[in-house]
Amino acid sequence: MQPVSPRVVELLNEALTFELTVTNAYFLHARMLDSWGLNKLGKVFYDLSIDEMKDADAIISRVLLFDGHPNVQRLNAIRVGETPEEMLVLALDSEKAAVAQFNAAAKECHDLGDHGTASVFEEMVLDEEKHVDWFEAQLGAIERVGLPQYLAQQIPAGEAPA
Ligand SMILES: [Fe+2]
Ligand SMILES: [Fe+2]
């Protein structure tokens, strides 16, 4: 079907770029955290990267519904954290940016009269808000218990590598 405006497909592709970028960033951070022995935090980044990939999947489907071309070539710059704390700060930044971008996209879709796509963005905002909250909580926990104590909690119980 045709979108109400080609702008809708542009907005979806901008969101797709965002989701693919964070998918990659979180996946890389997950594996870096694993390699540092901080597998519990690594697992969260891993799971979040899959979540973001599912967002990308939903956006691709929506673009195809409009007979548009999903742009999977484009990525924003991937900011790599050099420490676990930096990874959390970068992730919080990204999630806040996602909330702002998707809220703006939802509003623009409503203004264009495309309430279906607006609701796709609104659902994603709800997810990204949960991500914001989780990363804020981690940084809050670090402030309260201290970084070494926080990091010690990210080490899994000993087990032989598979
Ligand atoms: Fe997302
Ligand atoms: Fe997110």
Coordinates of C-alpha atoms and ligand atoms in Angstrom, one line a residue:
M1 CA 0.0 0.0 0.0
Q2 CA 1.0 3.6 -0.4
P3 CA 2.0 5.7 2.7
V4 CA 0.1 9.0 3.2
S5 CA 3.4 10.7 2.5
P6 CA 6.9 9.6 1.4
R7 CA 8.0 11.4 4.6
V8 CA 6.6 8.4 6.6
V9 CA 9.1 6.0 4.9
E10 CA 11.9 8.5 5.6
L11 CA 11.0 8.6 9.3
L12 CA 10.9 4.8 9.4
N13 CA 14.3 4.6 7.7
E14 CA 15.8 7.1 10.1
A15 CA 14.5 5.0 13.0
L16 CA 15.9 1.9 11.3
T17 CA 19.3 3.5 11.2
F18 CA 19.1 4.2 14.8
E19 CA 18.0 0.7 15.8
L20 CA 20.7 -1.0 13.6
T21 CA 23.3 1.3 15.2
V22 CA 22.4 0.4 18.8
T23 CA 22.0 -3.3 17.9
N24 CA 25.6 -3.3 16.8
A25 CA 26.9 -1.1 19.7
Y26 CA 25.2 -3.3 22.3
F27 CA 26.3 -6.5 20.7
L28 CA 29.9 -5.3 20.7
H29 CA 29.6 -4.1 24.3
A30 CA 28.1 -7.4 25.3
R31 CA 31.1 -9.3 24.0
M32 CA 33.6 -6.9 25.4
L33 CA 32.0 -7.2 28.9
D34 CA 32.1 -11.0 28.5
S35 CA 35.8 -10.8 27.7
W36 CA 36.3 -8.8 30.9
G37 CA 34.6 -11.5 33.0
L38 CA 31.5 -9.2 33.6
N39 CA 29.2 -11.7 31.9
K40 CA 26.0 -10.7 33.9
L41 CA 26.2 -7.1 32.5
G42 CA 27.2 -8.6 29.2
K43 CA 24.1 -10.7 29.1
V44 CA 21.9 -7.6 29.6
F45 CA 23.6 -5.8 26.7
Y46 CA 23.3 -9.0 24.6
D47 CA 19.5 -9.3 25.3
L48 CA 19.1 -5.6 24.6
S49 CA 20.9 -5.9 21.3
I50 CA 18.3 -8.6 20.3
D51 CA 15.5 -6.3 21.5
E52 CA 16.8 -3.5 19.3
M53 CA 17.1 -5.9 16.4
K54 CA 13.5 -6.8 16.8
D55 CA 12.6 -3.1 16.6
A56 CA 14.6 -2.9 13.4
D57 CA 12.7 -6.0 12.1
A58 CA 9.3 -4.3 12.9
I59 CA 10.4 -1.1 11.1
I60 CA 11.6 -3.1 8.0
S61 CA 8.2 -4.8 7.8
R62 CA 6.5 -1.5 8.0
V63 CA 8.6 0.0 5.3
L64 CA 7.9 -3.0 3.1
L65 CA 4.2 -2.7 3.8
F66 CA 4.4 0.7 2.2
D67 CA 6.4 -0.8 -0.8
G68 CA 9.4 1.3 0.4
H69 CA 13.0 0.4 0.5
P70 CA 14.3 -0.4 4.0
N71 CA 17.8 1.2 4.3
V72 CA 20.0 -1.4 6.0
Q73 CA 23.2 0.1 4.6
R74 CA 23.3 3.2 6.8
L75 CA 24.6 3.2 10.4
N76 CA 25.3 6.2 12.7
A77 CA 28.8 6.3 14.2
I78 CA 29.1 3.5 16.8
R79 CA 30.5 4.9 20.0
V80 CA 32.5 2.3 21.8
G81 CA 32.8 2.5 25.6
E82 CA 36.2 1.8 27.0
T83 CA 35.0 1.0 30.5
P84 CA 31.7 -0.6 31.7
E85 CA 30.6 2.7 33.2
E86 CA 31.3 4.5 29.9
M87 CA 29.2 1.8 28.2
L88 CA 26.3 2.5 30.5
V89 CA 26.6 6.3 30.0
L90 CA 26.7 5.9 26.2
A91 CA 23.7 3.5 26.3
L92 CA 21.7 5.9 28.5
D93 CA 22.5 8.7 26.0
S94 CA 21.3 6.5 23.1
E95 CA 18.1 5.5 24.8
K96 CA 17.2 9.1 25.6
A97 CA 17.9 10.0 22.0
A98 CA 15.7 7.2 20.8
V99 CA 12.8 8.4 23.0
A100 CA 13.2 12.0 21.6
Q101 CA 13.5 10.8 18.0
F102 CA 10.5 8.4 18.1
N103 CA 8.3 10.8 20.0
A104 CA 9.0 13.4 17.3
A105 CA 8.4 10.8 14.6
A106 CA 5.1 9.8 16.2
K107 CA 4.0 13.4 16.3
E108 CA 5.0 14.0 12.7
C109 CA 3.0 10.9 11.6
H110 CA -0.1 12.0 13.5
D111 CA 0.3 15.4 11.8
L112 CA 0.5 13.7 8.4
G113 CA -2.6 11.6 9.3
D114 CA -0.8 8.3 9.6
H115 CA -1.9 7.1 13.0
G116 CA -0.9 3.5 12.3
T117 CA 2.8 4.4 11.9
A118 CA 2.5 6.9 14.8
S119 CA 1.4 4.0 17.0
V120 CA 4.3 1.9 15.9
F121 CA 6.6 4.7 17.0
E122 CA 4.6 5.2 20.2
E123 CA 5.0 1.5 21.1
M124 CA 8.8 1.8 20.5
V125 CA 8.9 4.9 22.8
L126 CA 7.4 2.8 25.6
D127 CA 10.2 0.2 25.2
E128 CA 13.0 2.8 24.9
E129 CA 11.7 4.5 28.1
K130 CA 12.1 1.2 29.9
H131 CA 15.7 1.1 28.6
V132 CA 16.3 4.6 29.8
D133 CA 15.0 3.7 33.2
W134 CA 17.2 0.6 33.4
F135 CA 20.4 2.4 32.5
E136 CA 19.6 5.2 34.9
A137 CA 19.1 2.7 37.6
Q138 CA 22.5 1.1 36.9
L139 CA 24.3 4.5 37.1
G140 CA 22.3 5.3 40.3
A141 CA 23.4 1.9 41.8
I142 CA 27.0 2.7 41.0
E143 CA 26.7 6.0 42.8
R144 CA 25.2 4.3 45.8
V145 CA 27.4 1.2 46.2
G146 CA 30.5 2.3 44.4
L147 CA 31.9 1.1 41.1
P148 CA 34.0 -1.9 42.4
Q149 CA 31.1 -3.3 44.4
Y150 CA 28.8 -2.9 41.3
L151 CA 31.2 -4.6 39.0
A152 CA 31.8 -7.4 41.5
Q153 CA 28.0 -8.2 41.1
Q154 CA 28.5 -8.6 37.4
I155 CA 30.8 -11.6 37.7
P156 CA 29.0 -14.9 37.3
A157 CA 29.4 -17.9 39.5
G158 CA 32.4 -20.0 38.4
E159 CA 31.8 -22.6 35.8
A160 CA 34.0 -24.3 33.2
P161 CA 33.9 -22.6 29.8
A162 CA 31.7 -24.5 27.4
Ligands
FE1 FE 14.8 0.1 20.0
FE2 FE 16.5 0.8 23.4

